[in-house]
mmCIF file of C-alpha atoms in Angstrom:
data_model
loop_
_atom_site.group_PDB
_atom_site.id
_atom_site.type_symbol
_atom_site.label_atom_id
_atom_site.label_comp_id
_atom_site.label_asym_id
_atom_site.label_seq_id
_atom_site.Cartn_x
_atom_site.Cartn_y
_atom_site.Cartn_z
ATOM 1 C CA MET A 1 64.169 17.995 -87.204
ATOM 2 C CA ARG A 2 66.138 15.377 -85.333
ATOM 3 C CA PRO A 3 67.810 16.542 -82.090
ATOM 4 C CA THR A 4 71.278 15.497 -83.332
ATOM 5 C CA GLU A 5 71.108 17.751 -86.407
ATOM 6 C CA THR A 6 72.622 21.199 -86.210
ATOM 7 C CA MET A 7 70.888 24.194 -87.699
ATOM 8 C CA PRO A 8 72.496 25.731 -90.783
ATOM 9 C CA SER A 9 73.779 29.272 -90.440
ATOM 10 C CA ALA A 10 71.427 32.190 -91.041
ATOM 11 C CA GLY A 11 70.323 32.432 -94.656
ATOM 12 C CA ILE A 12 71.394 28.888 -95.540
ATOM 13 C CA ALA A 13 68.888 26.097 -96.178
ATOM 14 C CA GLU A 14 69.600 22.383 -96.416
ATOM 15 C CA VAL A 15 67.224 20.966 -99.035
ATOM 16 C CA ARG A 16 66.246 17.304 -99.331
ATOM 17 C CA ILE A 17 64.313 16.207 -102.418
ATOM 18 C CA VAL A 18 62.775 12.747 -102.573
ATOM 19 C CA ALA A 19 61.498 11.643 -105.975
ATOM 20 C CA ALA A 20 60.585 8.483 -107.846
ATOM 21 C CA SER A 21 63.377 9.076 -110.377
ATOM 22 C CA PRO A 22 66.717 10.883 -110.523
ATOM 23 C CA GLU A 23 65.411 13.009 -113.405
ATOM 24 C CA ALA A 24 62.465 14.304 -111.361
ATOM 25 C CA ALA A 25 64.777 15.196 -108.463
ATOM 26 C CA ARG A 26 67.168 17.012 -110.828
ATOM 27 C CA ARG A 27 64.326 19.053 -112.299
ATOM 28 C CA VAL A 28 63.310 20.314 -108.870
ATOM 29 C CA ALA A 29 66.941 21.088 -108.026
ATOM 30 C CA GLU A 30 67.327 23.075 -111.259
ATOM 31 C CA VAL A 31 64.352 25.270 -110.342
ATOM 32 C CA LEU A 32 65.892 25.982 -106.936
ATOM 33 C CA GLN A 33 69.242 26.786 -108.546
ATOM 34 C CA HIS A 34 67.555 29.418 -110.727
ATOM 35 C CA CYS A 35 66.344 31.139 -107.561
ATOM 36 C CA PHE A 36 69.286 30.642 -105.194
ATOM 37 C CA PRO A 37 73.026 29.979 -105.340
ATOM 38 C CA ALA A 38 73.484 26.327 -104.392
ATOM 39 C CA THR A 39 76.089 23.681 -103.759
ATOM 40 C CA GLU A 40 76.541 20.724 -106.048
ATOM 41 C CA GLN A 41 73.731 18.207 -105.792
ATOM 42 C CA ARG A 42 74.385 14.955 -103.971
ATOM 43 C CA SER A 43 72.045 12.075 -104.780
ATOM 44 C CA TYR A 44 71.447 8.789 -103.005
ATOM 45 C CA PRO A 45 69.101 5.842 -103.461
ATOM 46 C CA ALA A 46 65.842 6.426 -101.579
ATOM 47 C CA GLY A 47 64.644 2.861 -101.284
ATOM 48 C CA HIS A 48 64.163 -0.511 -102.852
ATOM 49 C CA ASP A 49 61.720 0.841 -105.440
ATOM 50 C CA GLY A 50 64.356 2.917 -107.234
ATOM 51 C CA GLY A 51 63.550 6.296 -105.721
ATOM 52 C CA THR A 52 66.148 9.046 -105.355
ATOM 53 C CA ARG A 53 67.067 11.415 -102.536
ATOM 54 C CA LEU A 54 68.871 14.550 -103.618
ATOM 55 C CA HIS A 55 70.582 16.852 -101.103
ATOM 56 C CA MET A 56 71.817 20.370 -101.714
ATOM 57 C CA THR A 57 72.526 23.543 -99.761
ATOM 58 C CA VAL A 58 71.075 26.870 -100.911
ATOM 59 C CA ASP A 59 72.042 30.394 -99.915
ATOM 60 C CA THR A 60 68.859 32.420 -99.475
ATOM 61 C CA THR A 61 70.729 35.659 -98.768
ATOM 62 C CA HIS A 62 71.680 36.163 -102.433
ATOM 63 C CA THR A 63 68.635 36.004 -104.630
ATOM 64 C CA PRO A 64 67.937 37.511 -108.041
ATOM 65 C CA GLU A 65 65.057 39.917 -108.466
ATOM 66 C CA PRO A 66 61.867 37.879 -107.840
ATOM 67 C CA HIS A 67 60.193 38.947 -111.064
ATOM 68 C CA ALA A 68 63.282 38.118 -113.110
ATOM 69 C CA THR A 69 63.428 34.369 -112.562
ATOM 70 C CA ALA A 70 60.634 33.051 -110.376
ATOM 71 C CA PRO A 71 57.508 31.925 -112.161
ATOM 72 C CA PRO A 72 54.327 33.617 -110.870
ATOM 73 C CA TRP A 73 52.963 30.386 -109.402
ATOM 74 C CA LEU A 74 56.104 30.047 -107.253
ATOM 75 C CA VAL A 75 55.873 33.570 -105.857
ATOM 76 C CA ALA A 76 52.170 33.196 -105.031
ATOM 77 C CA SER A 77 52.207 29.590 -103.789
ATOM 78 C CA LYS A 78 51.352 28.646 -100.218
ATOM 79 C CA SER A 79 52.085 25.431 -98.409
ATOM 80 C CA ALA A 80 49.219 22.960 -98.198
ATOM 81 C CA ALA A 81 50.768 21.468 -95.065
ATOM 82 C CA ARG A 82 50.071 24.643 -93.053
ATOM 83 C CA GLY A 83 53.076 24.233 -90.803
ATOM 84 C CA ARG A 84 52.553 20.536 -90.111
ATOM 85 C CA PRO A 85 55.507 18.195 -90.579
ATOM 86 C CA HIS A 86 55.388 15.455 -93.169
ATOM 87 C CA PRO A 87 54.588 11.982 -91.740
ATOM 88 C CA ASP A 88 58.243 10.914 -91.854
ATOM 89 C CA GLU A 89 59.509 14.031 -90.028
ATOM 90 C CA VAL A 90 60.012 14.186 -86.295
#
């Protein structure tokens, strides 16, 4: 996280999706919106190659029952990064 960024309030997450196409970014956003209430998506060009950045805010304090909407692979998944930041993160 950059030092100039402020932390969202408790239970709120700022989500940034970077994808090769707007459709791929929208698909990921739709999955998140099935799990959490979210703001309207805001998309921006991600580079000269036609990529897309999609930003949205999700409220993690109001979630549906996990078994009702989350696919089993999502509930059981673990991060492969193991707490390490992505190369482009500070």
